[in-house]
Short mmCIF file of C-alpha atoms in Angstrom, two decimals:
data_model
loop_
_atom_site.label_atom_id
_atom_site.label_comp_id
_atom_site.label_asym_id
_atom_site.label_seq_id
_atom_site.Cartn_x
_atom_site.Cartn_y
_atom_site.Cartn_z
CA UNK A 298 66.69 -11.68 -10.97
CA UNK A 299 67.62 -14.58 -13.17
CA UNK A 300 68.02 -17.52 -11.88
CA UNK A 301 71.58 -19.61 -11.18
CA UNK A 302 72.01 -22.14 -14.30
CA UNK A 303 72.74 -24.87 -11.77
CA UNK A 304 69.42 -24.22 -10.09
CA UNK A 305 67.67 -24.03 -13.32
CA UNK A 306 69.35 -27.40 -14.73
CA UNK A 307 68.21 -29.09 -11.87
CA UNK A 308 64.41 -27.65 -11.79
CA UNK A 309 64.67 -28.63 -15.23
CA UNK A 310 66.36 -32.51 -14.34
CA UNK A 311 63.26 -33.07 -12.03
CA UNK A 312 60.53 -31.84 -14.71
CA UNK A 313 61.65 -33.80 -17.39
CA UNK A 314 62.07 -36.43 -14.79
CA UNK A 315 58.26 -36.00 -13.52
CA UNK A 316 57.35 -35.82 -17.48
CA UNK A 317 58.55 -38.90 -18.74
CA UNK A 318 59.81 -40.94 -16.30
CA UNK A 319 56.68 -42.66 -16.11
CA UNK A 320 56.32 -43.46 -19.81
CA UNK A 321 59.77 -44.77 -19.86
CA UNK A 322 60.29 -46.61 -16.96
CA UNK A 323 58.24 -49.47 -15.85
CA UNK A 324 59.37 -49.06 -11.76
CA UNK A 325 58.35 -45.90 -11.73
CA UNK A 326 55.11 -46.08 -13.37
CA UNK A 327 54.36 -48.66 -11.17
CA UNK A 328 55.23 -47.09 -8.01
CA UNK A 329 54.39 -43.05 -9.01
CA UNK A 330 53.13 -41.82 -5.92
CA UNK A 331 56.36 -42.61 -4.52
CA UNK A 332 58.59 -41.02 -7.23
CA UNK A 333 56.87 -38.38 -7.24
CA UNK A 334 57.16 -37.53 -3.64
CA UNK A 335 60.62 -37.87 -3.95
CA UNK A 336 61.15 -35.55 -6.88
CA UNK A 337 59.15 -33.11 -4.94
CA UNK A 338 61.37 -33.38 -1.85
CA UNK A 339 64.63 -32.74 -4.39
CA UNK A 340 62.86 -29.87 -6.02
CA UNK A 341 62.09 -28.78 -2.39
CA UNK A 342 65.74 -28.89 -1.07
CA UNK A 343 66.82 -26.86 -4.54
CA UNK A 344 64.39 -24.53 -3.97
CA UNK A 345 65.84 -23.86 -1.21
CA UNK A 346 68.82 -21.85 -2.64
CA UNK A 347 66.83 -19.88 -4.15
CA UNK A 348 65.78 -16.06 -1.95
CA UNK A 349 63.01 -14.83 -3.73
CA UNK A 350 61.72 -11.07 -2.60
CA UNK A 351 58.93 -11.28 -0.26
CA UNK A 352 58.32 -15.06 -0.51
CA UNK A 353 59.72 -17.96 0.90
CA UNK A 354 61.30 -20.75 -0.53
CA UNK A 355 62.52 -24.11 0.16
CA UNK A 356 61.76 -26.18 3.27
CA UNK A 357 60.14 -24.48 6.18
CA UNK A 358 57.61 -26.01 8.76
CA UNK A 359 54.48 -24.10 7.27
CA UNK A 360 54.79 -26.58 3.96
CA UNK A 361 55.10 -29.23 5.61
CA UNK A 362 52.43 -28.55 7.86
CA UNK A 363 50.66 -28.20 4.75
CA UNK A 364 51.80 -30.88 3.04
CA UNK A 365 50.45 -33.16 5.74
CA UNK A 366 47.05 -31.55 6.14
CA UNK A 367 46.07 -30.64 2.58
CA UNK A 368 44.83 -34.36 1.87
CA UNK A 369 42.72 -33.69 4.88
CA UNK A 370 40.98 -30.90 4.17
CA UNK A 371 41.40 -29.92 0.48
CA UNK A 372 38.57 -28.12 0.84
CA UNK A 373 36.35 -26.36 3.26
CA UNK A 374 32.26 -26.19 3.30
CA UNK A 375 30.32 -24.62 5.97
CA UNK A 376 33.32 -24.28 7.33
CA UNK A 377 34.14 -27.88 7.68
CA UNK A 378 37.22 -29.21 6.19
CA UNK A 379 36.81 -32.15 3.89
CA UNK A 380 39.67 -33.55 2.41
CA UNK A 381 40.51 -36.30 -0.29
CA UNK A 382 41.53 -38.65 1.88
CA UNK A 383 38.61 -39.25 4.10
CA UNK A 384 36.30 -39.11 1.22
CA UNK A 385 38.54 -41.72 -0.67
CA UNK A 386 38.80 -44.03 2.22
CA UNK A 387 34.90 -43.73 3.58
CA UNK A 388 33.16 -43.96 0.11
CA UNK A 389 35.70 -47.29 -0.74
CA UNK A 390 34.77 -48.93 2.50
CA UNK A 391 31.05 -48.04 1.49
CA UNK A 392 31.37 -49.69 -1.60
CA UNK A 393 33.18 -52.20 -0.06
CA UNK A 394 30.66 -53.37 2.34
CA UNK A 395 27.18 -52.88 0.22
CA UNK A 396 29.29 -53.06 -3.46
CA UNK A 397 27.10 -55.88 -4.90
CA UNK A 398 23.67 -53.79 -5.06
CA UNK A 399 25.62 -50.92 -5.69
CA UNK A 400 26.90 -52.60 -8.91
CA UNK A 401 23.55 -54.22 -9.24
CA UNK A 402 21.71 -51.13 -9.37
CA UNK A 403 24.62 -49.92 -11.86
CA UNK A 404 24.27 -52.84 -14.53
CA UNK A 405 20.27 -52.45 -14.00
CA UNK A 406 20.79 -48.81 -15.37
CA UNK A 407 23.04 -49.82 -17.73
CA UNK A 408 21.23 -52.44 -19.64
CA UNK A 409 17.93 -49.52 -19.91
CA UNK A 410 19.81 -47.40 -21.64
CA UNK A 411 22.31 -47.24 -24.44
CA UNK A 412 25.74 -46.26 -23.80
CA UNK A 413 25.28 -43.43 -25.81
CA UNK A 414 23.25 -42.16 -23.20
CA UNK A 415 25.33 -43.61 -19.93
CA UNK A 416 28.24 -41.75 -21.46
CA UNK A 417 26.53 -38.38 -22.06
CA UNK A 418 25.10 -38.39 -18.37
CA UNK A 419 28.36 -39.55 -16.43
CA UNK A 420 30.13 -36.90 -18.52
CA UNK A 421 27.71 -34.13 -18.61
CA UNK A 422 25.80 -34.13 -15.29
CA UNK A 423 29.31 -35.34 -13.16
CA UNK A 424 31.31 -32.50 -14.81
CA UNK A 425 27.83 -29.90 -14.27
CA UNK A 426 27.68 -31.25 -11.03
CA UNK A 427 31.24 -31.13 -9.83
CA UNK A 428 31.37 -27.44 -8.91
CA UNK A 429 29.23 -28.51 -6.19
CA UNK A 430 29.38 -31.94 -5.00
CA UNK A 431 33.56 -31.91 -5.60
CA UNK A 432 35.78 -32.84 -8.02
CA UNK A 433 36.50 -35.70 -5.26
CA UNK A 434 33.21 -37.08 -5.00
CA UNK A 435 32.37 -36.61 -8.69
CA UNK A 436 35.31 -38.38 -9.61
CA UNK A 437 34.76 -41.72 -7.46
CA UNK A 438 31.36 -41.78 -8.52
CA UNK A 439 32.43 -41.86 -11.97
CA UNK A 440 35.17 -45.18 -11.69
CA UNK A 441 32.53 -47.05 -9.37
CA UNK A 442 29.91 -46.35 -12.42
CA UNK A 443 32.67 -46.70 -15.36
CA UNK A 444 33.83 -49.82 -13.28
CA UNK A 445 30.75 -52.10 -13.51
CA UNK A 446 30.00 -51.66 -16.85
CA UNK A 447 30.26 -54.28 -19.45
CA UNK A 448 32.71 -52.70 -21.66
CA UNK A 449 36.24 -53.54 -22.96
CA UNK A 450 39.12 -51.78 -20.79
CA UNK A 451 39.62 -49.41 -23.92
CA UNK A 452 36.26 -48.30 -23.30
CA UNK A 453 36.56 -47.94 -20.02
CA UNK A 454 39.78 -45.60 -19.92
CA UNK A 455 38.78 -43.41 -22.95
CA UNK A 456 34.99 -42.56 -21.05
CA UNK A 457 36.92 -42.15 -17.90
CA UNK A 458 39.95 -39.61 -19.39
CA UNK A 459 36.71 -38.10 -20.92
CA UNK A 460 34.92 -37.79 -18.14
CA UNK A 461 38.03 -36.32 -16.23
CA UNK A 462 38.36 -33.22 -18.24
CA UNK A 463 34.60 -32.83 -18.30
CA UNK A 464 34.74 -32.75 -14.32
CA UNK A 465 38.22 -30.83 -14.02
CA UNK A 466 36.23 -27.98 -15.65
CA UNK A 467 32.97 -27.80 -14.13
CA UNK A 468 34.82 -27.84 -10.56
CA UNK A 469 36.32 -24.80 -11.26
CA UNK A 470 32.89 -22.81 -11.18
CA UNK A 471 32.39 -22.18 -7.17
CA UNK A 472 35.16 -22.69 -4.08
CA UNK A 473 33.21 -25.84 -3.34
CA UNK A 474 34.82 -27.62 -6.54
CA UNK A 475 38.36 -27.40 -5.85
CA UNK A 476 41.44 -25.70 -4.96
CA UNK A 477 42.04 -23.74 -7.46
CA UNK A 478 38.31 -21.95 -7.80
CA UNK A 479 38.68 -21.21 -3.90
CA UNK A 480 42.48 -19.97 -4.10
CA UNK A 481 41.36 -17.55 -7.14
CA UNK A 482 38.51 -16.21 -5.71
CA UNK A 483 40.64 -15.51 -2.64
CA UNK A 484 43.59 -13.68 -4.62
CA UNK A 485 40.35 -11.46 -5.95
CA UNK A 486 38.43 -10.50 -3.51
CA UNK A 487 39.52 -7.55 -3.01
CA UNK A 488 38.88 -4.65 -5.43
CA UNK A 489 38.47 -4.00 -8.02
CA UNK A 490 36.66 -7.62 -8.56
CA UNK A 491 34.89 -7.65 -4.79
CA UNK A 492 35.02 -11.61 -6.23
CA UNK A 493 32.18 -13.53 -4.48
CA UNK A 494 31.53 -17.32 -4.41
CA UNK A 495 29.42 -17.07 -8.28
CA UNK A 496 32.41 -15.01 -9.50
CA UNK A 497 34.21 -17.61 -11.38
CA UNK A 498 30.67 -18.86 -12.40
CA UNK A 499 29.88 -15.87 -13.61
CA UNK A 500 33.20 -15.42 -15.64
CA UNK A 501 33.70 -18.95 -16.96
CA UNK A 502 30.10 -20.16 -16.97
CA UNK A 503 29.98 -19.34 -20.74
CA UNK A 504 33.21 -21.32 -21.30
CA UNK A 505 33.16 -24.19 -19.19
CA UNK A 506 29.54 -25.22 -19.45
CA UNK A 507 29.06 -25.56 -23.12
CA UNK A 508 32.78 -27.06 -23.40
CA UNK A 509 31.12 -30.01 -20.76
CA UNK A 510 28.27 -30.59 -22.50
CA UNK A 511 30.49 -31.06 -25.84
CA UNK A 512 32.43 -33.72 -23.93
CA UNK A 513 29.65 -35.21 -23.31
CA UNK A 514 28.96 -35.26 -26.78
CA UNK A 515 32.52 -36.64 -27.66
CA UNK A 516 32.40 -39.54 -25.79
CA UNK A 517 29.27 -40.57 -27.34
CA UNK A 518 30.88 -40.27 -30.38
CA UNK A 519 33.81 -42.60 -28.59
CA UNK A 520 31.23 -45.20 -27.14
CA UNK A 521 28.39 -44.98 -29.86
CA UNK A 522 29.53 -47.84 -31.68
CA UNK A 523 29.81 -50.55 -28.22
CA UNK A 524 26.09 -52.10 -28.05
CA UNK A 525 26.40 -53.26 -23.71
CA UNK A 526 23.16 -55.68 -24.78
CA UNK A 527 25.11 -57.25 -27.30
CA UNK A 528 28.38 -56.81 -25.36
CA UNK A 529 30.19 -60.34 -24.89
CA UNK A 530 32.50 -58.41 -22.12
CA UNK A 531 31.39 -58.78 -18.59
CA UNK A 532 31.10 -56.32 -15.94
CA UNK A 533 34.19 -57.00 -13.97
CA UNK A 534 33.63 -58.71 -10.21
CA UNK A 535 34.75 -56.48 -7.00
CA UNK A 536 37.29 -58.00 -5.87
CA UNK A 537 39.14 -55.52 -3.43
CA UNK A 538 40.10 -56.43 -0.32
CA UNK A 539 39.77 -54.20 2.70
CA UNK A 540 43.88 -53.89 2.82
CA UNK A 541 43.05 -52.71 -0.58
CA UNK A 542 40.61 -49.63 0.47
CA UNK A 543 43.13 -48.76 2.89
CA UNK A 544 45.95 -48.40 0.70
CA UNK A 545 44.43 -46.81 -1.92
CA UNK A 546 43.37 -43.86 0.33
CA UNK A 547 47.16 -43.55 1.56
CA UNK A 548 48.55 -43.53 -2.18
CA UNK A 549 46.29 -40.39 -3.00
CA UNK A 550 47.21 -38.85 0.70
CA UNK A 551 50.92 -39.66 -0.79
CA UNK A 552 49.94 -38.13 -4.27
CA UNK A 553 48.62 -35.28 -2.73
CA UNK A 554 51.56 -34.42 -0.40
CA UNK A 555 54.23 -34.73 -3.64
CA UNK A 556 51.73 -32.28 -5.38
CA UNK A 557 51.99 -29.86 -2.81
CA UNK A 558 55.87 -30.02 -2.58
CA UNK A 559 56.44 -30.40 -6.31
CA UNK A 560 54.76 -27.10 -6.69
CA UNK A 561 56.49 -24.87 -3.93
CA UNK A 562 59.62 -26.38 -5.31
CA UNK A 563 59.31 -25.06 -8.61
CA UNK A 564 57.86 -21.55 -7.14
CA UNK A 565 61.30 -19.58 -8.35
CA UNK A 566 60.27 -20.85 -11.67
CA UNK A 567 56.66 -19.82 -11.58
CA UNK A 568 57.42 -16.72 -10.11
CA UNK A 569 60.90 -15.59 -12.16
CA UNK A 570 59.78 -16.30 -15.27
CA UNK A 571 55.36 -17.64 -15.42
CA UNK A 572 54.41 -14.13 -14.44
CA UNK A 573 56.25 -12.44 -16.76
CA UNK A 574 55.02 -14.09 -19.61
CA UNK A 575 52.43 -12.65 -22.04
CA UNK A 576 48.30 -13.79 -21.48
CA UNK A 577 48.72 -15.68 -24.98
CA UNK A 578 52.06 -17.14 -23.92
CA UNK A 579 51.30 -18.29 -20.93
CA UNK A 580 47.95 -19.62 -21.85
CA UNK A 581 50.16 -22.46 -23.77
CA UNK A 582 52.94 -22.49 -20.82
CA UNK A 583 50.19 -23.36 -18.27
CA UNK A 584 50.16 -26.88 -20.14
CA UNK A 585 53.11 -27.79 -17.08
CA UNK A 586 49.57 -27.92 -15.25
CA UNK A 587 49.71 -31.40 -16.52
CA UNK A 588 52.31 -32.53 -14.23
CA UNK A 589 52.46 -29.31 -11.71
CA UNK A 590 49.64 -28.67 -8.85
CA UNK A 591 47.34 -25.85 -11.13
CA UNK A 592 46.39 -24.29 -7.19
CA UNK A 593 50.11 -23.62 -6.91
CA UNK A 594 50.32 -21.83 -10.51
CA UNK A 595 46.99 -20.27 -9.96
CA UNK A 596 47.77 -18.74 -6.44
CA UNK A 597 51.14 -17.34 -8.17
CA UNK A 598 49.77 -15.93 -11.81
CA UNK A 599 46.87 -14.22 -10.38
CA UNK A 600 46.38 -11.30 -9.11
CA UNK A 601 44.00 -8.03 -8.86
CA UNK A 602 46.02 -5.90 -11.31
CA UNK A 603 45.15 -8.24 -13.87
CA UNK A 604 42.65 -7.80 -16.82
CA UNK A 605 39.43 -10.60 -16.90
CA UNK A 606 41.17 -11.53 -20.30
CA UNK A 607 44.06 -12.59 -18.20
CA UNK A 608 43.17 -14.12 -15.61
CA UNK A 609 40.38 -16.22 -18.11
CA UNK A 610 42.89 -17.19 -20.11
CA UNK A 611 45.26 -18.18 -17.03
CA UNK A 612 42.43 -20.34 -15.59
CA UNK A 613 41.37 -21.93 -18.63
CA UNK A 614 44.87 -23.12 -19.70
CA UNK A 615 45.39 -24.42 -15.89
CA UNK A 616 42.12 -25.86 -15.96
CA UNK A 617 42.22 -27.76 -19.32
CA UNK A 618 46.26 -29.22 -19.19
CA UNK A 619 44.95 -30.31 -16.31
CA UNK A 620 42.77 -33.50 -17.71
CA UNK A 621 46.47 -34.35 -20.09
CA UNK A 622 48.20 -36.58 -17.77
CA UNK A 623 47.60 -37.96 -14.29
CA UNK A 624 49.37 -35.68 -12.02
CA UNK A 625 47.54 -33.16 -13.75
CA UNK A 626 43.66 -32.79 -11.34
CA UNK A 627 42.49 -34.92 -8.50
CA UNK A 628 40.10 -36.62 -10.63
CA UNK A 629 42.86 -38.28 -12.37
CA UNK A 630 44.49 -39.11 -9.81
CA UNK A 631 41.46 -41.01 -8.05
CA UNK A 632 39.97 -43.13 -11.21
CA UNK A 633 43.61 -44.22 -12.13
CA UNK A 634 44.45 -45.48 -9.18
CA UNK A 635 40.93 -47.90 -8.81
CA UNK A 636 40.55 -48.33 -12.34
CA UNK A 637 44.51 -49.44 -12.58
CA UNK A 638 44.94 -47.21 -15.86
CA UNK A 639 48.95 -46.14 -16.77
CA UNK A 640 50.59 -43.09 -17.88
CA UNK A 641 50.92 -44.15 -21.57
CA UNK A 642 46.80 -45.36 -21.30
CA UNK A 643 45.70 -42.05 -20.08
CA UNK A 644 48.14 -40.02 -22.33
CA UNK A 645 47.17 -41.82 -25.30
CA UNK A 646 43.59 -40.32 -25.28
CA UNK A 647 44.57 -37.28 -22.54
CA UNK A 648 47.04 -35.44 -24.85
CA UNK A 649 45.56 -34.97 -28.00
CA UNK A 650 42.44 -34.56 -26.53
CA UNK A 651 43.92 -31.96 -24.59
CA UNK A 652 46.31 -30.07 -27.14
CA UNK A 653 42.64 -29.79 -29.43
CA UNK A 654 40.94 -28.37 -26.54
CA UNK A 655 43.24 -25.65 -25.78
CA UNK A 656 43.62 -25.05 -29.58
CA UNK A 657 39.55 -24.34 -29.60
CA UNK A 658 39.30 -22.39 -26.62
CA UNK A 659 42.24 -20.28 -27.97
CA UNK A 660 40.48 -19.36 -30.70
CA UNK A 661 37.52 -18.84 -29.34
CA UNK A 662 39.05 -16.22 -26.10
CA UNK A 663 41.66 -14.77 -28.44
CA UNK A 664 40.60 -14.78 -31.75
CA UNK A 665 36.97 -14.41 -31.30
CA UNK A 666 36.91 -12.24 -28.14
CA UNK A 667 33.68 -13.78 -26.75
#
C-alpha cells in the first residue's frame, strides 16, 4: 500500500527540515532540542493519517507514555531502570560539587602521558567498555575527560566525534549498551536464533571490536601532532552553574522525547518502503539513522525470518550513521550539549568520517563475506 503523495511530501518537508535546518539556520541550531520536538509532534499528527495493517500509527497514549518515560529508563539492569536523564543530572551535580580534583586528577594524567596515548585510551577502552558501563555513562566520562584537557577546541571536537562513533559501536555488543542491542535481541529471541544477552557479541564482536580499536588509532593520527607539555592552550575553568546542571539534564530529557516521536512518526515510511528494500540497499538507506532514533529502525527492519547477513548488515549501517550527526546516538547528544559543539562542527569531521566507514565495512560484509 503506497503511500498518499501529500503524506509523503510532508514526511519528506519534516526530514529535510530535521536534516538541514540546523546547518542553515542559526535559531534553530541554537535551540535544537526544541525544533526537534516540534518536528516530531508534526510528523506525529501526519502519521496519524496513515492505517498501517497490524500497527498503530499516529498519536495514542502508549507513545506518549513512552515518550515521557524513555529518558527515565532507557535502559534496564538487574531489572532496574536507568535512564539518561538521571545519569545526566547526578554525574553533572557530581562533577559539579568535587569538579576541581576531578579535573585535577585529569590534567595530572594528562601531562604523564602523550596525547597520543590519552586519545587511544578514551577512544579504545570507552568504546570497549560501553557495551557494559552504557553508552550514557561512557559518553559523559568522555566530555568531562576531553573537557579539561589543554587542547585547542578543534582538538577537542574532532577526539570527541571520534570518540562518539568508537562508543556508538561498542554499545551495541550486550542489552546493557543501549536501545538498540536490547530491542534486537528481543525481536530474536525466539527461534530460530534462541538470541541470548552475548548474541550480538557473538555476531558483531568481529566487526565492532577491531573497527574501535582502529578509531582509536585514527585519532592518534588526528592528535599526534598537539604536544599538551608544550601546549600554550589552557585547560578550560568549570564554570557551570548549578541552573546549568539542571538544564542540561532537561534538554537531553527534551532530545530524547523528540527522538522517540520523530521515529513513530516516520513508522509508515520505515515500514512501507525500509523493509522492502534489499540488505545492500538498505545498508546505505540506514544512513537516515543520522537524524532518525536507530531503536525505532531497528525494532521495524528486524525480524526472525531474516538471514545473519541481514540483520548484520542492518545493524551495522544503523550503528555507524549513527556517529554522522548529532541526533544520530545518545553519545552525541550528551558531549554536544556540555562541550557546546554545533551541527556544522560535528558534521565537518562526523560525515566523512562516517561515509568512509560504511564504505569499509561494506566491503568488508559484502565483498569479502567475512
Amino acid at each position: 500500500m503506497a503511500l498518499e503523495p501529500g503524506i509523503l511530501a510532508g514526511f519528506l518537508v519534516i526530514f529535510l527540515a530535521v536534516l538541514l535546518g540546523p546547518f542553515k539556520i542559526k535559531i534553530i541550531e541554537e535551540n535544537l532540542e526544541v525544533f526537534l520536538f516540534i518536528c516530531g509532534v508534526v510528523a506525529m499528527t501526519i502519521a496519524g493519517f496513515v492505517e498501517l495493517p497490524g500497527a498503530e500509527t499516529g498519536w495514542r497514549m502508549e507513545i506518549i507514555k513512552e515518550a515521557l518515560t524513555s529518558p527515565l529508563a532507557s535502559l534496564h539492569i538487574a531489572g532496574i531502570p536507568i535512564g539518561i536523564f538521571q545519569i545526566v543530572l547526578i554525574v553533572g551535580l557530581i562533577i559539579y560539587k568535587w569538579h576541581e580534583p576531578i579535573h585535577k586528577a585529569i590534567r595530572k594524567m594528562a601531562s604523564a602521558l602523550s596525547l597520543k596515548i590519552m586519545a587511544f585510551i578514551l577512544i579504545a577502552v570507552l568504546g570497549l567498555f560501553s557495551s557494559v558501563m552504557s553508552a550514557i555513562l561512557a559518553a559523559i566520562i568522555l566530555v568531562e575527560m576531553v573537557n579539561a584537557l589543554p587542547i585547542s577546541r578543534k582538538s577537542k571536537i574532532d577526539l570527541t566525534v571520534i570518540a562518539c562513533f568508537s562508543i556508538g559501536l561498542g554499545a551495541a555488543l550486550t542489552p546493557l549498551g543501549e536501545p538498540l542491542s536490547t530491542i534486537a535481541i528481543s525481536k530474536l529471541s525466539g527461534e530460530p536464533y534462541h538470541a541470548n544477552f552475548m548474541f550480538l557479541f557473538n555476531m558483531l564482536g568481529k566487526y565492532i571490536i577491531p573497527g574501535i580499536l582502529v578509531y582509536g588509532l585514527v585519532g592518534m593520527f588526528f592528535l599526534g601532532k598537539v604536544d599538551i607539555s608544550a601546549s600554550t592552550t589552557k585547560a578550560e575553568d568549570y564554570n557551570e552553574t548549578l541552573k546549568d546542571v539542571i538544564m542540561r539534564a532537561v534538554k537531553v530529557y527534551v532530545f530524547i522525547m523528540a527522538l522517540t516521536f520523530l521515529g513513530d512518526g516516520f513508522k509508515p515510511i520505515i515500514f512501507e518502503y525500509f523493509t522492502q528494500i534489499p540488505s545492500t540497499v538498505l545498508y546505505w538507506v540506514n544512513m537516515v539513522s543520522a537524524i532518525l532514533d536507530n531503536a525505532t529502525l531497528a525494532a521495524a527492519e528486524i525480524g526472525p525470518a531474516m538471514s545473519e547477513l541481514q540483520i548484520k548488515s542492518i545493524l551495522m549501517g544503523l550503528l555507524i550513521a549513527g556517529g554522522m550527526l548529532i541526533p544520530g546516538n545518545i553519545p552525541n547528544i550528551i558531549s554536544a550539549g556540555k562541550l557546546g559543539i554545533t551541527s556544522k562542527e560535528w558534521a565537518r569531521l562526523g560525515v566523512p568520517m562516517g561515509l568512509v566507514t560504511m564504505a569499509i565495512y561494506f566491503v568488508i560484509i559484502f565483498v569479502m563475506k567475512i
